[in-house]
Amino acid sequence: MPKRILEKTSLEVSRLRSDGSYAVGGVSGLYLKIEGGSRAWVLRYVHDGHRRRMGLGSYPLVGLAEAREAARNALKLRLGGVDPLQARQAQRQAARLAMARQVRFDDAAEAFISEHESTWRSTLATYAFPHIGHLQVADIGQAHVLQVLAPIWKTKTETASRLRGRIEQVLDWATAHGHRTGPNPARWRSQLEHILADPNNLAPLKHHAAVPVAMLPGTYQRLLTMDGQSARALCFLILTAARSGEVRGMVWSEVDLEAGLWTVPAERMKSHREHRVPLSREVLELLRAQPRIPSVEHVFPSNRKGPLSDTALTALMRRHGLAAVPHGFRSTFRDWAGEMTHHARDAVELCLAHAIDTRTEAAYRRGDMLEKRVAIMQDWAEYVASACRLQAEVAP
């Protein structure tokens, strides 16, 4: 017959000081463990043939009566075939998930934006937050997304399409971090494509004003004489044929000067796929001359030490009477490649990070035609800078 443990009183428990485990009675398996000055309640029990130990809190924060009550409740679960330790772990996990699902859309968006391009904030704050900013991301459905997009889908199609993509990425981020489950209600394929009109069919495409190919070397030469980060960023944009947002958001960690490569991460690309940009000798010279400011990660920072705004480059061109927009230089690059070179069209399109056909897509995945693109971008840079070289050659 097992030895019966006498029930200790609260006073007797308070007088226990030496290291060790003390059975306090009242509930089988309840002990006060003292070690190095700390005192804590432990319940010992056997479940499915395995000895288990379950902590019930520290003493005196949890008193004797509370510890006995907690031990009795745990043993009741064991009698019902439930491991009390596993039950508590499941309860805590459920509580964590419940807390995670209480994240609101604006909180999730701010967290996502902090990891991505800062210019997202204005678009989401203007169009999305008034409708869904206060909602928990777990509760957002297709009707909520349509409430945001429908009013501007036909009148501001480009903005609305970009906004949809950003909402989709915020909700994908929320799902990845355990804040919601289920399909993404902002996804185009299999979701919104059956409700909203195809944005490509709503209005004719507007061509971006571009500098003619023949005038580009002179334009570039003029830009080199201008001061400021916007001028340097615009020169870099021309030489790389990159998009404005990709250039403005570029940070030094993306650049490998020794390898002559700029790797744009997938989250900053329109295609949502990492893109490697070969850097010509002219680009490397520009970057090596660019001052690196301690604690500033952007290659072309604004006066506030963040990235340049989305209007900074356009404003510079307007101030100096350049009848074009930054995006138009990509059209100039394509015209140059088609009219003045014999470079393969597929490789030229890859330089622009454009969508390509299935055959070329397979080639891209094998090696992204980097060697061919290195040659293209060097030829392009030499053409762009040709007026500068000519001036240097004729200078006395």
GROMACS .gro file of N, CA and C in nm, residues 207-342:
model
  408
  207HIS      N    1   0.142   5.566  -7.483
  207HIS     CA    2   0.286   5.553  -7.499
  207HIS      C    3   0.357   5.662  -7.421
  208HIS      N    4   0.462   5.623  -7.353
  208HIS     CA    5   0.539   5.719  -7.274
  208HIS      C    6   0.626   5.804  -7.367
  209ALA      N    7   0.622   5.936  -7.344
  209ALA     CA    8   0.703   6.027  -7.424
  209ALA      C    9   0.850   5.990  -7.411
  210ALA      N   10   0.917   5.976  -7.525
  210ALA     CA   11   1.056   5.928  -7.524
  210ALA      C   12   1.146   6.023  -7.601
  211VAL      N   13   1.273   6.022  -7.566
  211VAL     CA   14   1.375   6.097  -7.640
  211VAL      C   15   1.412   6.016  -7.764
  212PRO      N   16   1.412   6.077  -7.883
  212PRO     CA   17   1.452   6.004  -8.004
  212PRO      C   18   1.593   5.947  -7.990
  213VAL      N   19   1.616   5.835  -8.055
  213VAL     CA   20   1.746   5.767  -8.043
  213VAL      C   21   1.861   5.860  -8.079
  214ALA      N   22   1.845   5.936  -8.186
  214ALA     CA   23   1.954   6.022  -8.233
  214ALA      C   24   1.988   6.132  -8.134
  215MET      N   25   1.890   6.173  -8.053
  215MET     CA   26   1.911   6.283  -7.959
  215MET      C   27   1.961   6.237  -7.823
  216LEU      N   28   1.959   6.106  -7.799
  216LEU     CA   29   1.990   6.056  -7.665
  216LEU      C   30   2.132   6.087  -7.619
  217PRO      N   31   2.236   6.067  -7.701
  217PRO     CA   32   2.371   6.098  -7.652
  217PRO      C   33   2.385   6.243  -7.603
  218GLY      N   34   2.325   6.338  -7.677
  218GLY     CA   35   2.331   6.477  -7.634
  218GLY      C   36   2.255   6.501  -7.505
  219THR      N   37   2.140   6.433  -7.491
  219THR     CA   38   2.061   6.446  -7.368
  219THR      C   39   2.138   6.393  -7.249
  220TYR      N   40   2.202   6.278  -7.266
  220TYR     CA   41   2.280   6.218  -7.158
  220TYR      C   42   2.398   6.308  -7.121
  221GLN      N   43   2.464   6.362  -7.221
  221GLN     CA   44   2.576   6.453  -7.196
  221GLN      C   45   2.531   6.573  -7.113
  222ARG      N   46   2.412   6.623  -7.144
  222ARG     CA   47   2.356   6.736  -7.069
  222ARG      C   48   2.326   6.698  -6.925
  223LEU      N   49   2.272   6.578  -6.906
  223LEU     CA   50   2.239   6.533  -6.770
  223LEU      C   51   2.364   6.522  -6.683
  224LEU      N   52   2.475   6.483  -6.744
  224LEU     CA   53   2.598   6.467  -6.667
  224LEU      C   54   2.648   6.599  -6.609
  225THR      N   55   2.605   6.710  -6.667
  225THR     CA   56   2.649   6.841  -6.616
  225THR      C   57   2.563   6.889  -6.501
  226MET      N   58   2.453   6.820  -6.473
  226MET     CA   59   2.360   6.863  -6.368
  226MET      C   60   2.401   6.805  -6.234
  227ASP      N   61   2.373   6.881  -6.128
  227ASP     CA   62   2.402   6.837  -5.993
  227ASP      C   63   2.280   6.767  -5.932
  228GLY      N   64   2.304   6.691  -5.827
  228GLY     CA   65   2.195   6.632  -5.750
  228GLY      C   66   2.174   6.485  -5.776
  229GLN      N   67   2.107   6.421  -5.680
  229GLN     CA   68   2.082   6.277  -5.688
  229GLN      C   69   1.986   6.240  -5.800
  230SER      N   70   1.889   6.327  -5.829
  230SER     CA   71   1.794   6.296  -5.935
  230SER      C   72   1.864   6.283  -6.069
  231ALA      N   73   1.960   6.373  -6.096
  231ALA     CA   74   2.035   6.367  -6.222
  231ALA      C   75   2.119   6.241  -6.230
  232ARG      N   76   2.185   6.204  -6.117
  232ARG     CA   77   2.266   6.082  -6.117
  232ARG      C   78   2.177   5.959  -6.137
  233ALA      N   79   2.063   5.958  -6.070
  233ALA     CA   80   1.971   5.844  -6.083
  233ALA      C   81   1.919   5.832  -6.225
  234LEU      N   82   1.892   5.946  -6.289
  234LEU     CA   83   1.842   5.944  -6.426
  234LEU      C   84   1.949   5.893  -6.523
  235CYS      N   85   2.073   5.931  -6.501
  235CYS     CA   86   2.183   5.878  -6.583
  235CYS      C   87   2.192   5.726  -6.568
  236PHE      N   88   2.182   5.679  -6.444
  236PHE     CA   89   2.186   5.534  -6.417
  236PHE      C   90   2.068   5.465  -6.484
  237LEU      N   91   1.950   5.526  -6.476
  237LEU     CA   92   1.829   5.469  -6.536
  237LEU      C   93   1.848   5.453  -6.687
  238ILE      N   94   1.903   5.555  -6.751
  238ILE     CA   95   1.924   5.549  -6.896
  238ILE      C   96   2.021   5.436  -6.931
  239LEU      N   97   2.132   5.429  -6.861
  239LEU     CA   98   2.236   5.330  -6.893
  239LEU      C   99   2.191   5.187  -6.869
  240THR      N  100   2.099   5.165  -6.776
  240THR     CA  101   2.053   5.029  -6.743
  240THR      C  102   1.919   4.995  -6.805
  241ALA      N  103   1.849   5.096  -6.862
  241ALA     CA  104   1.715   5.076  -6.919
  241ALA      C  105   1.618   5.019  -6.815
  242ALA      N  106   1.640   5.055  -6.689
  242ALA     CA  107   1.556   5.004  -6.579
  242ALA      C  108   1.436   5.095  -6.557
  243ARG      N  109   1.341   5.046  -6.480
  243ARG     CA  110   1.225   5.125  -6.444
  243ARG      C  111   1.261   5.223  -6.333
  244SER      N  112   1.186   5.332  -6.326
  244SER     CA  113   1.213   5.436  -6.228
  244SER      C  114   1.209   5.382  -6.085
  245GLY      N  115   1.106   5.304  -6.052
  245GLY     CA  116   1.093   5.252  -5.916
  245GLY      C  117   1.207   5.159  -5.878
  246GLU      N  118   1.255   5.082  -5.974
  246GLU     CA  119   1.367   4.991  -5.948
  246GLU      C  120   1.494   5.069  -5.916
  247VAL      N  121   1.515   5.180  -5.988
  247VAL     CA  122   1.634   5.262  -5.966
  247VAL      C  123   1.624   5.339  -5.835
  248ARG      N  124   1.509   5.400  -5.811
  248ARG     CA  125   1.494   5.481  -5.690
  248ARG      C  126   1.501   5.397  -5.564
  249GLY      N  127   1.455   5.273  -5.572
  249GLY     CA  128   1.457   5.186  -5.455
  249GLY      C  129   1.585   5.107  -5.437
  250MET      N  130   1.679   5.122  -5.528
  250MET     CA  131   1.802   5.042  -5.525
  250MET      C  132   1.884   5.072  -5.400
  251VAL      N  133   1.933   4.966  -5.335
  251VAL     CA  134   2.019   4.980  -5.218
  251VAL      C  135   2.154   4.916  -5.249
  252TRP      N  136   2.256   4.958  -5.174
  252TRP     CA  137   2.392   4.913  -5.202
  252TRP      C  138   2.408   4.762  -5.192
  253SER      N  139   2.330   4.698  -5.106
  253SER     CA  140   2.343   4.553  -5.089
  253SER      C  141   2.303   4.475  -5.214
  254GLU      N  142   2.232   4.540  -5.307
  254GLU     CA  143   2.191   4.474  -5.431
  254GLU      C  144   2.301   4.480  -5.538
  255VAL      N  145   2.404   4.560  -5.513
  255VAL     CA  146   2.506   4.587  -5.614
  255VAL      C  147   2.635   4.511  -5.584
  256ASP      N  148   2.687   4.443  -5.685
  256ASP     CA  149   2.817   4.376  -5.677
  256ASP      C  150   2.908   4.443  -5.780
  257LEU      N  151   2.989   4.537  -5.734
  257LEU     CA  152   3.075   4.612  -5.826
  257LEU      C  153   3.181   4.523  -5.889
  258GLU      N  154   3.233   4.428  -5.814
  258GLU     CA  155   3.338   4.341  -5.869
  258GLU      C  156   3.283   4.252  -5.980
  259ALA      N  157   3.163   4.198  -5.958
  259ALA     CA  158   3.102   4.112  -6.060
  259ALA      C  159   3.035   4.192  -6.170
  260GLY      N  160   3.013   4.321  -6.145
  260GLY     CA  161   2.945   4.404  -6.244
  260GLY      C  162   2.799   4.367  -6.259
  261LEU      N  163   2.732   4.342  -6.144
  261LEU     CA  164   2.592   4.300  -6.147
  261LEU      C  165   2.510   4.377  -6.044
  262TRP      N  166   2.388   4.406  -6.084
  262TRP     CA  167   2.288   4.462  -5.993
  262TRP      C  168   2.173   4.362  -5.990
  263THR      N  169   2.144   4.305  -5.874
  263THR     CA  170   2.039   4.205  -5.861
  263THR      C  171   1.918   4.268  -5.792
  264VAL      N  172   1.811   4.285  -5.868
  264VAL     CA  173   1.689   4.344  -5.815
  264VAL      C  174   1.603   4.232  -5.757
  265PRO      N  175   1.569   4.237  -5.628
  265PRO     CA  176   1.491   4.128  -5.569
  265PRO      C  177   1.350   4.120  -5.627
  266ALA      N  178   1.292   4.003  -5.618
  266ALA     CA  179   1.162   3.977  -5.680
  266ALA      C  180   1.054   4.073  -5.632
  267GLU      N  181   1.057   4.109  -5.503
  267GLU     CA  182   0.949   4.193  -5.450
  267GLU      C  183   0.952   4.335  -5.505
  268ARG      N  184   1.063   4.374  -5.568
  268ARG     CA  185   1.070   4.509  -5.626
  268ARG      C  186   1.052   4.508  -5.778
  269MET      N  187   1.029   4.390  -5.834
  269MET     CA  188   1.013   4.379  -5.978
  269MET      C  189   0.866   4.371  -6.016
  270LYS      N  190   0.831   4.431  -6.127
  270LYS     CA  191   0.694   4.424  -6.177
  270LYS      C  192   0.654   4.279  -6.205
  271SER      N  193   0.750   4.199  -6.249
  271SER     CA  194   0.723   4.058  -6.282
  271SER      C  195   0.723   3.969  -6.158
  272HIS      N  196   0.760   4.026  -6.042
  272HIS     CA  197   0.772   3.950  -5.917
  272HIS      C  198   0.874   3.836  -5.930
  273ARG      N  199   0.977   3.860  -6.009
  273ARG     CA  200   1.084   3.762  -6.027
  273ARG      C  201   1.217   3.835  -6.020
  274GLU      N  202   1.313   3.777  -5.948
  274GLU     CA  203   1.445   3.840  -5.937
  274GLU      C  204   1.503   3.867  -6.075
  275HIS      N  205   1.568   3.983  -6.088
  275HIS     CA  206   1.622   4.024  -6.218
  275HIS      C  207   1.767   4.069  -6.202
  276ARG      N  208   1.856   4.010  -6.281
  276ARG     CA  209   1.998   4.048  -6.278
  276ARG      C  210   2.025   4.147  -6.391
  277VAL      N  211   2.086   4.259  -6.356
  277VAL     CA  212   2.116   4.363  -6.454
  277VAL      C  213   2.268   4.373  -6.470
  278PRO      N  214   2.321   4.343  -6.588
  278PRO     CA  215   2.466   4.359  -6.609
  278PRO      C  216   2.502   4.507  -6.613
  279LEU      N  217   2.611   4.542  -6.546
  279LEU     CA  218   2.653   4.681  -6.535
  279LEU      C  219   2.770   4.708  -6.630
  280SER      N  220   2.750   4.802  -6.719
  280SER     CA  221   2.854   4.840  -6.815
  280SER      C  222   2.967   4.915  -6.745
  281ARG      N  223   3.075   4.937  -6.818
  281ARG     CA  224   3.187   5.013  -6.761
  281ARG      C  225   3.143   5.154  -6.722
  282GLU      N  226   3.056   5.212  -6.803
  282GLU     CA  227   3.007   5.347  -6.774
  282GLU      C  228   2.925   5.350  -6.646
  283VAL      N  229   2.844   5.247  -6.624
  283VAL     CA  230   2.763   5.239  -6.502
  283VAL      C  231   2.853   5.221  -6.380
  284LEU      N  232   2.951   5.133  -6.391
  284LEU     CA  233   3.042   5.109  -6.279
  284LEU      C  234   3.119   5.236  -6.243
  285GLU      N  235   3.157   5.313  -6.343
  285GLU     CA  236   3.226   5.439  -6.317
  285GLU      C  237   3.134   5.535  -6.242
  286LEU      N  238   3.007   5.539  -6.284
  286LEU     CA  239   2.910   5.627  -6.217
  286LEU      C  240   2.890   5.585  -6.072
  287LEU      N  241   2.878   5.454  -6.048
  287LEU     CA  242   2.852   5.404  -5.912
  287LEU      C  243   2.973   5.426  -5.821
  288ARG      N  244   3.092   5.406  -5.874
  288ARG     CA  245   3.212   5.425  -5.791
  288ARG      C  246   3.231   5.571  -5.754
  289ALA      N  247   3.176   5.661  -5.835
  289ALA     CA  248   3.185   5.804  -5.803
  289ALA      C  249   3.074   5.849  -5.709
  290GLN      N  250   2.975   5.762  -5.689
  290GLN     CA  251   2.861   5.796  -5.605
  290GLN      C  252   2.901   5.786  -5.458
  291PRO      N  253   2.887   5.893  -5.380
  291PRO     CA  254   2.927   5.886  -5.238
  291PRO      C  255   2.840   5.789  -5.159
  292ARG      N  256   2.903   5.714  -5.069
  292ARG     CA  257   2.831   5.622  -4.981
  292ARG      C  258   2.824   5.685  -4.843
  293ILE      N  259   2.701   5.716  -4.801
  293ILE     CA  260   2.678   5.786  -4.676
  293ILE      C  261   2.652   5.683  -4.566
  294PRO      N  262   2.725   5.690  -4.454
  294PRO     CA  263   2.700   5.597  -4.344
  294PRO      C  264   2.554   5.599  -4.300
  295SER      N  265   2.500   5.482  -4.273
  295SER     CA  266   2.361   5.462  -4.225
  295SER      C  267   2.256   5.490  -4.333
  296VAL      N  268   2.297   5.520  -4.458
  296VAL     CA  269   2.202   5.540  -4.567
  296VAL      C  270   2.220   5.425  -4.667
  297GLU      N  271   2.116   5.344  -4.684
  297GLU     CA  272   2.130   5.224  -4.767
  297GLU      C  273   2.102   5.250  -4.915
  298HIS      N  274   2.021   5.352  -4.947
  298HIS     CA  275   1.985   5.376  -5.086
  298HIS      C  276   2.103   5.435  -5.165
  299VAL      N  277   2.117   5.391  -5.287
  299VAL     CA  278   2.227   5.438  -5.371
  299VAL      C  279   2.205   5.583  -5.413
  300PHE      N  280   2.078   5.618  -5.439
  300PHE     CA  281   2.043   5.755  -5.477
  300PHE      C  282   1.943   5.809  -5.375
  301PRO      N  283   1.990   5.851  -5.258
  301PRO     CA  284   1.898   5.894  -5.152
  301PRO      C  285   1.845   6.035  -5.175
  302SER      N  286   1.730   6.062  -5.117
  302SER     CA  287   1.675   6.197  -5.118
  302SER      C  288   1.741   6.277  -5.006
  303ASN      N  289   1.705   6.403  -4.995
  303ASN     CA  290   1.760   6.486  -4.888
  303ASN      C  291   1.720   6.434  -4.751
  304ARG      N  292   1.610   6.358  -4.745
  304ARG     CA  293   1.564   6.301  -4.619
  304ARG      C  294   1.627   6.165  -4.592
  305LYS      N  295   1.722   6.126  -4.675
  305LYS     CA  296   1.799   6.002  -4.660
  305LYS      C  297   1.719   5.876  -4.693
  306GLY      N  298   1.594   5.894  -4.740
  306GLY     CA  299   1.518   5.780  -4.790
  306GLY      C  300   1.531   5.776  -4.941
  307PRO      N  301   1.450   5.696  -5.010
  307PRO     CA  302   1.457   5.691  -5.156
  307PRO      C  303   1.401   5.818  -5.218
  308LEU      N  304   1.441   5.849  -5.340
  308LEU     CA  305   1.383   5.960  -5.413
  308LEU      C  306   1.234   5.933  -5.436
  309SER      N  307   1.154   6.037  -5.443
  309SER     CA  308   1.011   6.021  -5.465
  309SER      C  309   0.984   5.980  -5.609
  310ASP      N  310   0.860   5.932  -5.634
  310ASP     CA  311   0.828   5.885  -5.768
  310ASP      C  312   0.815   5.998  -5.869
  311THR      N  313   0.815   6.124  -5.822
  311THR     CA  314   0.806   6.238  -5.914
  311THR      C  315   0.939   6.310  -5.932
  312ALA      N  316   1.041   6.271  -5.857
  312ALA     CA  317   1.168   6.345  -5.857
  312ALA      C  318   1.233   6.348  -5.995
  313LEU      N  319   1.237   6.234  -6.064
  313LEU     CA  320   1.303   6.228  -6.194
  313LEU      C  321   1.223   6.302  -6.301
  314THR      N  322   1.090   6.286  -6.297
  314THR     CA  323   1.005   6.357  -6.392
  314THR      C  324   1.017   6.507  -6.374
  315ALA      N  325   1.018   6.552  -6.248
  315ALA     CA  326   1.029   6.695  -6.220
  315ALA      C  327   1.160   6.752  -6.273
  316LEU      N  328   1.269   6.677  -6.260
  316LEU     CA  329   1.399   6.722  -6.311
  316LEU      C  330   1.392   6.742  -6.462
  317MET      N  331   1.332   6.648  -6.533
  317MET     CA  332   1.324   6.658  -6.678
  317MET      C  333   1.238   6.776  -6.720
  318ARG      N  334   1.131   6.801  -6.648
  318ARG     CA  335   1.045   6.915  -6.681
  318ARG      C  336   1.118   7.047  -6.658
  319ARG      N  337   1.191   7.056  -6.547
  319ARG     CA  338   1.262   7.180  -6.516
  319ARG      C  339   1.363   7.216  -6.624
  320HIS      N  340   1.420   7.114  -6.687
  320HIS     CA  341   1.523   7.140  -6.787
  320HIS      C  342   1.471   7.126  -6.930
  321GLY      N  343   1.339   7.126  -6.944
  321GLY     CA  344   1.279   7.131  -7.076
  321GLY      C  345   1.295   7.005  -7.159
  322LEU      N  346   1.311   6.891  -7.095
  322LEU     CA  347   1.323   6.765  -7.168
  322LEU      C  348   1.183   6.709  -7.193
  323ALA      N  349   1.142   6.702  -7.319
  323ALA     CA  350   1.007   6.662  -7.354
  323ALA      C  351   0.994   6.509  -7.355
  324ALA      N  352   1.009   6.450  -7.239
  324ALA     CA  353   0.998   6.305  -7.225
  324ALA      C  354   0.974   6.273  -7.078
  325VAL      N  355   0.952   6.145  -7.050
  325VAL     CA  356   0.937   6.099  -6.912
  325VAL      C  357   1.040   5.989  -6.889
  326PRO      N  358   1.077   5.962  -6.763
  326PRO     CA  359   1.180   5.861  -6.737
  326PRO      C  360   1.152   5.726  -6.802
  327HIS      N  361   1.026   5.681  -6.799
  327HIS     CA  362   0.995   5.550  -6.855
  327HIS      C  363   1.019   5.546  -7.006
  328GLY      N  364   1.015   5.664  -7.070
  328GLY     CA  365   1.035   5.669  -7.213
  328GLY      C  366   1.173   5.627  -7.258
  329PHE      N  367   1.272   5.634  -7.168
  329PHE     CA  368   1.407   5.592  -7.206
  329PHE      C  369   1.413   5.442  -7.235
  330ARG      N  370   1.320   5.365  -7.178
  330ARG     CA  371   1.314   5.222  -7.210
  330ARG      C  372   1.269   5.203  -7.355
  331SER      N  373   1.178   5.289  -7.401
  331SER     CA  374   1.137   5.284  -7.542
  331SER      C  375   1.252   5.323  -7.633
  332THR      N  376   1.329   5.423  -7.590
  332THR     CA  377   1.446   5.464  -7.668
  332THR      C  378   1.545   5.349  -7.681
  333PHE      N  379   1.566   5.278  -7.570
  333PHE     CA  380   1.656   5.162  -7.571
  333PHE      C  381   1.607   5.058  -7.670
  334ARG      N  382   1.478   5.030  -7.669
  334ARG     CA  383   1.424   4.929  -7.759
  334ARG      C  384   1.437   4.974  -7.906
  335ASP      N  385   1.410   5.103  -7.931
  335ASP     CA  386   1.425   5.155  -8.068
  335ASP      C  387   1.570   5.143  -8.115
  336TRP      N  388   1.663   5.178  -8.027
  336TRP     CA  389   1.806   5.168  -8.061
  336TRP      C  390   1.842   5.024  -8.096
  337ALA      N  391   1.797   4.929  -8.013
  337ALA     CA  392   1.830   4.788  -8.036
  337ALA      C  393   1.773   4.739  -8.167
  338GLY      N  394   1.650   4.783  -8.200
  338GLY     CA  395   1.586   4.736  -8.322
  338GLY      C  396   1.637   4.803  -8.448
  339GLU      N  397   1.676   4.931  -8.438
  339GLU     CA  398   1.714   5.007  -8.556
  339GLU      C  399   1.864   5.008  -8.583
  340MET      N  400   1.945   4.998  -8.478
  340MET     CA  401   2.088   5.021  -8.494
  340MET      C  402   2.175   4.901  -8.458
  341THR      N  403   2.115   4.789  -8.418
  341THR     CA  404   2.194   4.672  -8.380
  341THR      C  405   2.134   4.546  -8.440
  342HIS      N  406   2.207   4.436  -8.425
  342HIS     CA  407   2.157   4.305  -8.468
  342HIS      C  408   2.137   4.213  -8.348
   0.00000   0.00000   0.00000
